[in-house]
mmCIF file of C-alpha atoms in Angstrom:
data_model
loop_
_atom_site.group_PDB
_atom_site.id
_atom_site.type_symbol
_atom_site.label_atom_id
_atom_site.label_comp_id
_atom_site.label_asym_id
_atom_site.label_seq_id
_atom_site.Cartn_x
_atom_site.Cartn_y
_atom_site.Cartn_z
ATOM 1 C CA MET A 884 38.746 -40.005 -20.108
ATOM 2 C CA THR A 885 39.192 -37.419 -17.309
ATOM 3 C CA PHE A 886 42.224 -35.934 -16.045
ATOM 4 C CA ARG A 887 43.290 -35.213 -11.810
ATOM 5 C CA SER A 888 45.973 -35.260 -10.003
ATOM 6 C CA THR A 889 48.112 -38.163 -9.295
ATOM 7 C CA ASP A 890 49.747 -39.475 -6.451
ATOM 8 C CA LYS A 891 53.368 -38.416 -8.236
ATOM 9 C CA TYR A 892 51.393 -34.556 -9.326
ATOM 10 C CA ILE A 893 49.577 -32.196 -8.519
ATOM 11 C CA ALA A 894 47.176 -30.429 -10.085
ATOM 12 C CA THR A 895 45.089 -27.177 -9.693
ATOM 13 C CA GLU A 896 41.096 -27.386 -10.932
ATOM 14 C CA ASP A 897 41.692 -24.759 -13.735
ATOM 15 C CA LEU A 898 44.849 -26.853 -15.261
ATOM 16 C CA SER A 899 42.792 -30.275 -14.970
ATOM 17 C CA VAL A 900 39.646 -28.495 -16.569
ATOM 18 C CA ALA A 901 42.244 -27.536 -19.435
ATOM 19 C CA VAL A 902 42.785 -30.959 -19.939
ATOM 20 C CA ASN A 903 40.364 -32.477 -19.940
ATOM 21 C CA ALA A 904 38.580 -29.945 -22.494
ATOM 22 C CA ALA A 905 41.487 -30.013 -25.098
ATOM 23 C CA VAL A 906 41.001 -33.899 -24.751
ATOM 24 C CA MET A 907 37.004 -33.485 -25.648
ATOM 25 C CA LEU A 908 37.485 -30.424 -28.177
ATOM 26 C CA GLU A 909 40.422 -33.047 -29.994
ATOM 27 C CA ARG A 910 42.790 -29.573 -30.159
ATOM 28 C CA PRO A 911 46.122 -29.295 -28.940
ATOM 29 C CA LEU A 912 46.835 -28.555 -25.238
ATOM 30 C CA LEU A 913 49.576 -25.755 -25.641
ATOM 31 C CA VAL A 914 50.667 -25.277 -21.769
ATOM 32 C CA LYS A 915 53.258 -21.867 -20.956
ATOM 33 C CA GLY A 916 54.563 -21.209 -17.457
ATOM 34 C CA GLU A 917 57.955 -20.118 -16.133
ATOM 35 C CA PRO A 918 60.815 -23.251 -16.376
ATOM 36 C CA GLY A 919 60.042 -26.129 -13.671
ATOM 37 C CA THR A 920 56.338 -25.619 -13.409
ATOM 38 C CA GLY A 921 56.034 -28.887 -14.171
ATOM 39 C CA LYS A 922 54.598 -28.546 -18.001
ATOM 40 C CA THR A 923 56.992 -31.498 -19.093
ATOM 41 C CA GLU A 924 55.928 -33.967 -16.189
ATOM 42 C CA LEU A 925 52.429 -32.815 -17.048
ATOM 43 C CA ALA A 926 52.427 -34.675 -20.001
ATOM 44 C CA ARG A 927 53.766 -37.942 -18.177
ATOM 45 C CA GLN A 928 51.103 -37.791 -15.873
ATOM 46 C CA VAL A 929 48.317 -36.995 -17.829
ATOM 47 C CA ALA A 930 49.755 -40.424 -20.280
ATOM 48 C CA GLU A 931 50.171 -42.199 -16.894
ATOM 49 C CA SER A 932 47.037 -41.073 -15.256
ATOM 50 C CA LEU A 933 44.343 -42.252 -18.367
ATOM 51 C CA GLY A 934 47.077 -45.096 -19.519
ATOM 52 C CA LEU A 935 47.864 -44.436 -22.502
ATOM 53 C CA PRO A 936 51.766 -44.693 -23.873
ATOM 54 C CA MET A 937 53.294 -41.662 -24.241
ATOM 55 C CA ILE A 938 55.656 -40.515 -27.532
ATOM 56 C CA GLU A 939 57.954 -37.665 -26.364
ATOM 57 C CA TRP A 940 59.803 -34.899 -28.405
ATOM 58 C CA HIS A 941 61.875 -32.658 -27.392
ATOM 59 C CA ILE A 942 62.561 -28.994 -29.806
ATOM 60 C CA LYS A 943 66.066 -27.999 -30.146
ATOM 61 C CA SER A 944 66.964 -24.916 -32.222
ATOM 62 C CA THR A 945 68.031 -26.662 -34.655
ATOM 63 C CA THR A 946 64.767 -28.906 -34.426
ATOM 64 C CA LYS A 947 62.932 -29.044 -38.297
ATOM 65 C CA ALA A 948 59.208 -29.611 -38.411
ATOM 66 C CA GLN A 949 59.542 -32.084 -41.390
ATOM 67 C CA GLN A 950 61.655 -33.772 -38.326
ATOM 68 C CA GLY A 951 58.433 -34.904 -36.604
ATOM 69 C CA LEU A 952 56.877 -36.243 -39.903
ATOM 70 C CA TYR A 953 59.828 -38.281 -41.565
ATOM 71 C CA GLU A 954 63.195 -37.803 -43.253
ATOM 72 C CA TYR A 955 65.028 -39.302 -46.171
ATOM 73 C CA ASP A 956 68.079 -40.222 -45.704
ATOM 74 C CA ALA A 957 69.203 -39.937 -49.972
ATOM 75 C CA VAL A 958 72.848 -40.067 -48.708
ATOM 76 C CA SER A 959 72.781 -43.264 -47.125
ATOM 77 C CA ARG A 960 70.991 -44.865 -50.325
ATOM 78 C CA LEU A 961 73.267 -42.833 -52.734
ATOM 79 C CA ARG A 962 76.071 -44.838 -50.830
ATOM 80 C CA ASP A 963 74.633 -48.266 -50.915
ATOM 81 C CA SER A 964 73.514 -48.078 -54.495
ATOM 82 C CA GLN A 965 77.395 -47.722 -55.511
ATOM 83 C CA LEU A 966 77.975 -50.716 -53.137
ATOM 84 C CA GLY A 967 75.643 -52.767 -55.175
ATOM 85 C CA ASP A 968 73.193 -53.127 -51.905
ATOM 86 C CA PRO A 969 69.540 -54.569 -53.111
ATOM 87 C CA ARG A 970 67.754 -52.000 -50.112
ATOM 88 C CA VAL A 971 68.095 -49.426 -52.314
ATOM 89 C CA GLU A 972 64.813 -50.538 -54.876
ATOM 90 C CA ASP A 973 62.570 -50.042 -52.422
ATOM 91 C CA VAL A 974 62.648 -46.081 -51.059
ATOM 92 C CA ALA A 975 61.137 -47.004 -48.201
ATOM 93 C CA ASN A 976 64.406 -48.288 -46.614
ATOM 94 C CA TYR A 977 65.793 -44.888 -46.432
ATOM 95 C CA ILE A 978 62.585 -43.402 -44.556
ATOM 96 C CA LYS A 979 63.446 -42.421 -40.618
ATOM 97 C CA ARG A 980 59.797 -41.920 -39.162
ATOM 98 C CA GLY A 981 59.503 -39.035 -36.979
ATOM 99 C CA LYS A 982 57.078 -38.483 -33.789
ATOM 100 C CA LEU A 983 53.621 -37.483 -35.141
ATOM 101 C CA TRP A 984 54.168 -40.858 -37.611
ATOM 102 C CA GLN A 985 55.353 -42.372 -34.509
ATOM 103 C CA ALA A 986 51.808 -41.259 -33.095
ATOM 104 C CA PHE A 987 49.443 -41.382 -36.160
ATOM 105 C CA GLU A 988 50.589 -44.903 -37.247
ATOM 106 C CA ALA A 989 49.831 -46.043 -32.949
ATOM 107 C CA ASP A 990 47.866 -48.884 -32.471
ATOM 108 C CA THR A 991 45.870 -46.908 -29.022
ATOM 109 C CA LYS A 992 45.333 -43.498 -28.448
ATOM 110 C CA THR A 993 48.878 -42.100 -27.476
ATOM 111 C CA VAL A 994 49.904 -38.821 -25.523
ATOM 112 C CA LEU A 995 52.191 -36.954 -28.170
ATOM 113 C CA LEU A 996 54.173 -34.149 -26.518
ATOM 114 C CA ILE A 997 56.333 -31.340 -27.848
ATOM 115 C CA ASP A 998 58.302 -30.072 -25.596
ATOM 116 C CA GLU A 999 59.801 -26.645 -25.763
ATOM 117 C CA ILE A 1000 58.762 -25.271 -28.736
ATOM 118 C CA ASP A 1001 59.472 -22.099 -28.843
ATOM 119 C CA LYS A 1002 62.680 -23.111 -28.956
ATOM 120 C CA ALA A 1003 62.504 -23.533 -32.410
ATOM 121 C CA ASP A 1004 63.033 -21.187 -34.954
ATOM 122 C CA ILE A 1005 59.623 -19.083 -36.002
ATOM 123 C CA GLU A 1006 58.098 -20.776 -38.915
ATOM 124 C CA PHE A 1007 58.458 -24.237 -36.712
ATOM 125 C CA PRO A 1008 54.852 -24.269 -35.373
ATOM 126 C CA ASN A 1009 53.209 -23.362 -39.068
ATOM 127 C CA ASP A 1010 54.950 -26.096 -40.491
ATOM 128 C CA LEU A 1011 53.255 -28.211 -38.530
ATOM 129 C CA LEU A 1012 49.716 -26.331 -38.149
ATOM 130 C CA GLN A 1013 48.436 -28.677 -41.033
ATOM 131 C CA GLU A 1014 49.042 -31.554 -39.877
ATOM 132 C CA LEU A 1015 48.276 -31.366 -36.376
ATOM 133 C CA ASP A 1016 45.064 -30.134 -37.452
ATOM 134 C CA ARG A 1017 44.068 -33.078 -40.348
ATOM 135 C CA MET A 1018 46.090 -35.718 -38.702
ATOM 136 C CA GLU A 1019 47.398 -36.835 -42.099
ATOM 137 C CA PHE A 1020 50.807 -35.795 -44.299
ATOM 138 C CA HIS A 1021 52.235 -36.934 -47.722
ATOM 139 C CA VAL A 1022 55.369 -38.653 -48.262
ATOM 140 C CA TYR A 1023 56.345 -37.510 -51.274
ATOM 141 C CA GLU A 1024 58.908 -40.135 -51.614
ATOM 142 C CA THR A 1025 56.487 -42.696 -51.252
ATOM 143 C CA GLY A 1026 53.811 -41.947 -52.671
ATOM 144 C CA GLU A 1027 51.794 -42.829 -49.832
ATOM 145 C CA THR A 1028 49.901 -41.062 -47.174
ATOM 146 C CA VAL A 1029 49.968 -41.571 -43.607
ATOM 147 C CA ALA A 1030 46.914 -41.043 -41.909
ATOM 148 C CA ALA A 1031 46.288 -40.990 -37.781
ATOM 149 C CA LYS A 1032 44.567 -44.288 -36.189
ATOM 150 C CA HIS A 1033 43.720 -42.480 -33.220
ATOM 151 C CA ARG A 1034 43.686 -39.121 -32.804
ATOM 152 C CA PRO A 1035 46.582 -38.226 -30.120
ATOM 153 C CA ILE A 1036 46.158 -36.107 -27.265
ATOM 154 C CA VAL A 1037 49.227 -33.543 -28.012
ATOM 155 C CA ILE A 1038 50.520 -31.232 -25.155
ATOM 156 C CA ILE A 1039 52.420 -28.524 -26.113
ATOM 157 C CA THR A 1040 54.534 -26.361 -24.109
ATOM 158 C CA SER A 1041 56.796 -23.703 -23.940
ATOM 159 C CA ASN A 1042 58.355 -21.285 -22.136
ATOM 160 C CA ASN A 1043 57.675 -18.255 -23.287
ATOM 161 C CA GLU A 1044 60.847 -17.215 -25.347
ATOM 162 C CA LYS A 1045 59.547 -16.434 -28.182
ATOM 163 C CA GLU A 1046 55.839 -14.639 -29.352
ATOM 164 C CA LEU A 1047 54.198 -17.607 -31.458
ATOM 165 C CA PRO A 1048 52.002 -17.381 -34.466
ATOM 166 C CA ASP A 1049 48.158 -16.353 -34.488
ATOM 167 C CA ALA A 1050 47.300 -18.847 -36.521
ATOM 168 C CA PHE A 1051 48.989 -21.759 -34.478
ATOM 169 C CA LEU A 1052 47.538 -19.993 -31.410
ATOM 170 C CA ARG A 1053 43.929 -20.378 -32.799
ATOM 171 C CA SER A 1054 44.144 -24.633 -33.785
ATOM 172 C CA CYS A 1055 45.176 -24.902 -29.269
ATOM 173 C CA PHE A 1056 43.980 -24.901 -26.059
ATOM 174 C CA PHE A 1057 45.970 -22.167 -23.875
ATOM 175 C CA HIS A 1058 46.883 -22.589 -20.285
ATOM 176 C CA TYR A 1059 49.398 -20.436 -18.571
ATOM 177 C CA ILE A 1060 50.589 -22.419 -15.297
ATOM 178 C CA ARG A 1061 50.805 -19.518 -12.437
ATOM 179 C CA PHE A 1062 53.259 -19.961 -9.900
ATOM 180 C CA PRO A 1063 51.596 -21.698 -7.193
ATOM 181 C CA GLU A 1064 50.732 -20.082 -3.820
ATOM 182 C CA ILE A 1065 51.422 -21.512 -0.401
ATOM 183 C CA GLU A 1066 49.147 -23.986 0.218
ATOM 184 C CA THR A 1067 49.286 -25.429 -3.691
ATOM 185 C CA LEU A 1068 52.464 -25.717 -2.656
ATOM 186 C CA LYS A 1069 52.607 -26.811 0.251
ATOM 187 C CA ARG A 1070 50.747 -30.428 -1.123
ATOM 188 C CA ILE A 1071 53.481 -30.141 -4.161
ATOM 189 C CA VAL A 1072 56.292 -31.320 -1.334
ATOM 190 C CA GLU A 1073 53.906 -33.542 -0.026
ATOM 191 C CA VAL A 1074 54.104 -35.819 -2.942
ATOM 192 C CA HIS A 1075 57.990 -35.329 -3.089
ATOM 193 C CA HIS A 1076 58.577 -35.422 0.672
ATOM 194 C CA PRO A 1077 56.243 -36.922 2.389
ATOM 195 C CA GLY A 1078 56.434 -36.755 6.241
ATOM 196 C CA ILE A 1079 58.311 -33.119 6.089
ATOM 197 C CA LYS A 1080 57.992 -31.064 9.461
ATOM 198 C CA GLU A 1081 55.174 -28.207 9.385
ATOM 199 C CA ALA A 1082 57.624 -26.256 10.845
ATOM 200 C CA LEU A 1083 60.247 -26.672 9.081
ATOM 201 C CA LEU A 1084 57.929 -26.127 5.788
ATOM 202 C CA THR A 1085 56.523 -23.333 6.935
ATOM 203 C CA THR A 1086 60.016 -21.406 6.981
ATOM 204 C CA ALA A 1087 61.773 -22.527 4.480
ATOM 205 C CA LEU A 1088 58.458 -21.269 2.070
ATOM 206 C CA THR A 1089 58.297 -18.691 3.859
ATOM 207 C CA GLN A 1090 61.800 -17.680 3.029
ATOM 208 C CA PHE A 1091 61.413 -19.027 -0.330
ATOM 209 C CA TYR A 1092 58.569 -16.995 -1.345
ATOM 210 C CA GLU A 1093 60.944 -13.978 -0.006
ATOM 211 C CA VAL A 1094 63.624 -14.684 -2.503
ATOM 212 C CA ARG A 1095 61.185 -14.767 -5.468
ATOM 213 C CA GLU A 1096 59.651 -11.594 -4.580
ATOM 214 C CA THR A 1097 63.465 -9.477 -3.918
ATOM 215 C CA PRO A 1098 62.668 -6.879 -6.531
ATOM 216 C CA GLY A 1099 65.776 -6.839 -8.875
ATOM 217 C CA LEU A 1100 65.874 -10.781 -9.130
ATOM 218 C CA LYS A 1101 67.311 -11.788 -12.706
ATOM 219 C CA LYS A 1102 65.577 -15.798 -12.282
ATOM 220 C CA LYS A 1103 62.657 -16.475 -9.699
ATOM 221 C CA PRO A 1104 63.676 -19.819 -8.284
ATOM 222 C CA SER A 1105 61.025 -22.213 -9.562
ATOM 223 C CA THR A 1106 58.660 -25.060 -8.168
ATOM 224 C CA SER A 1107 61.569 -27.746 -9.136
ATOM 225 C CA GLU A 1108 64.506 -25.884 -6.989
ATOM 226 C CA VAL A 1109 62.710 -25.214 -3.931
ATOM 227 C CA LEU A 1110 61.812 -28.784 -3.997
ATOM 228 C CA ASP A 1111 66.120 -29.633 -4.556
ATOM 229 C CA TRP A 1112 66.048 -26.932 -2.260
ATOM 230 C CA LEU A 1113 64.066 -29.305 0.748
ATOM 231 C CA LYS A 1114 66.021 -32.570 -0.142
ATOM 232 C CA LEU A 1115 69.054 -30.436 0.876
ATOM 233 C CA LEU A 1116 67.386 -29.256 3.772
ATOM 234 C CA LEU A 1117 66.270 -32.227 4.714
ATOM 235 C CA ALA A 1118 69.665 -34.386 3.850
ATOM 236 C CA GLU A 1119 71.803 -31.656 6.553
ATOM 237 C CA ASP A 1120 69.024 -32.202 9.167
ATOM 238 C CA LEU A 1121 67.855 -28.230 9.024
ATOM 239 C CA THR A 1122 65.877 -26.554 12.000
ATOM 240 C CA PRO A 1123 63.964 -23.858 11.007
ATOM 241 C CA ALA A 1124 65.804 -21.940 13.325
ATOM 242 C CA ASP A 1125 68.736 -22.839 11.809
ATOM 243 C CA LEU A 1126 67.165 -21.619 8.160
ATOM 244 C CA LYS A 1127 66.814 -17.912 10.284
ATOM 245 C CA GLY A 1128 70.415 -17.816 10.562
ATOM 246 C CA ASP A 1129 72.203 -14.366 10.900
ATOM 247 C CA ALA A 1130 69.716 -11.863 10.621
ATOM 248 C CA ALA A 1131 72.661 -9.591 8.670
ATOM 249 C CA SER A 1132 72.836 -12.403 6.356
ATOM 250 C CA ALA A 1133 70.187 -12.225 2.930
ATOM 251 C CA LEU A 1134 71.630 -15.558 1.654
ATOM 252 C CA PRO A 1135 69.237 -18.374 2.305
ATOM 253 C CA LYS A 1136 71.140 -21.498 3.602
ATOM 254 C CA LEU A 1137 71.958 -24.236 1.151
ATOM 255 C CA HIS A 1138 71.368 -21.131 -1.764
ATOM 256 C CA GLY A 1139 73.159 -22.510 -4.810
ATOM 257 C CA ALA A 1140 69.733 -25.058 -4.854
ATOM 258 C CA LEU A 1141 67.394 -21.828 -5.936
ATOM 259 C CA LEU A 1142 69.887 -18.796 -7.031
ATOM 260 C CA LYS A 1143 71.360 -19.889 -10.317
ATOM 261 C CA ASN A 1144 73.363 -16.988 -11.737
ATOM 262 C CA GLU A 1145 75.767 -15.082 -10.362
ATOM 263 C CA GLN A 1146 74.276 -11.478 -10.272
ATOM 264 C CA ASP A 1147 71.471 -12.560 -8.545
ATOM 265 C CA VAL A 1148 74.104 -14.078 -5.371
ATOM 266 C CA HIS A 1149 75.374 -10.309 -6.136
ATOM 267 C CA LEU A 1150 72.254 -8.601 -4.987
ATOM 268 C CA PHE A 1151 71.478 -10.717 -1.829
ATOM 269 C CA GLU A 1152 74.994 -9.802 -1.233
ATOM 270 C CA ARG A 1153 74.681 -5.998 -1.327
ATOM 271 C CA LEU A 1154 71.601 -6.097 0.602
ATOM 272 C CA ALA A 1155 73.307 -8.529 3.774
ATOM 273 C CA PHE A 1156 75.979 -5.353 3.308
ATOM 274 C CA LEU A 1157 72.413 -2.865 3.519
ATOM 275 C CA ALA A 1158 71.533 -4.887 6.472
ATOM 276 C CA ARG A 1159 74.503 -4.740 8.168
ATOM 277 C CA ARG A 1160 75.297 -1.069 7.470
ATOM 278 C CA GLY A 1161 71.573 -0.176 8.881
ATOM 279 C CA GLY A 1162 72.278 -2.182 11.949
#
């Protein structure tokens, strides 16, 4: 099993090496990077590239590690017992299987995505450490042990919102997705907007990188945002000359696709004011 770029996803050489190393070592692949750099999509493309089914577990701030294994619905069992339902005789009827259980019992190897693990509380990663290492867990209500039929390829994403425990980090193969250089970004754009004119693309990406590198920017626009911006530019049939616009205006055309908070918009408005005053 070897992962490379697909017709829908451009993977840099170091990212492909990281994926393949994690598969070979049978370790979870921990992928970090700023939001919008394709971490979640990477897992989907690994599954498609290797021809494997995928199971997605999207983490929220309220998610507990136990939910990935199973949940026991004691309330429903109590209610059914009061109603005389014969299902109460078998506790297994009230066990809801989590995403890890689904991956462990699958008849074929799967790709298991644990998405945005840093959203959960600090104990969440360590609570999964043993299960991901041993690839098995115990169901106390039924007394059974669930072991993986086929060890899944586990891909874990993080937006770096909080530090992860050292013990958990030691169990993973780590890769940080750096923001792509302009030539790599051009290849990514070609996948999503094939046939875009070179002059427009060069002008747009030059302006985009200038926005990203503006000092004081609170949230830098990401890969997903530049793709949305280019989609709008193409829909409006704008030219390179249109993008340059008024020399005194620091805000890019259709800037709402790139700038996502009022502080950054005000920053560019101040830059425009200073440019006019300087002129």
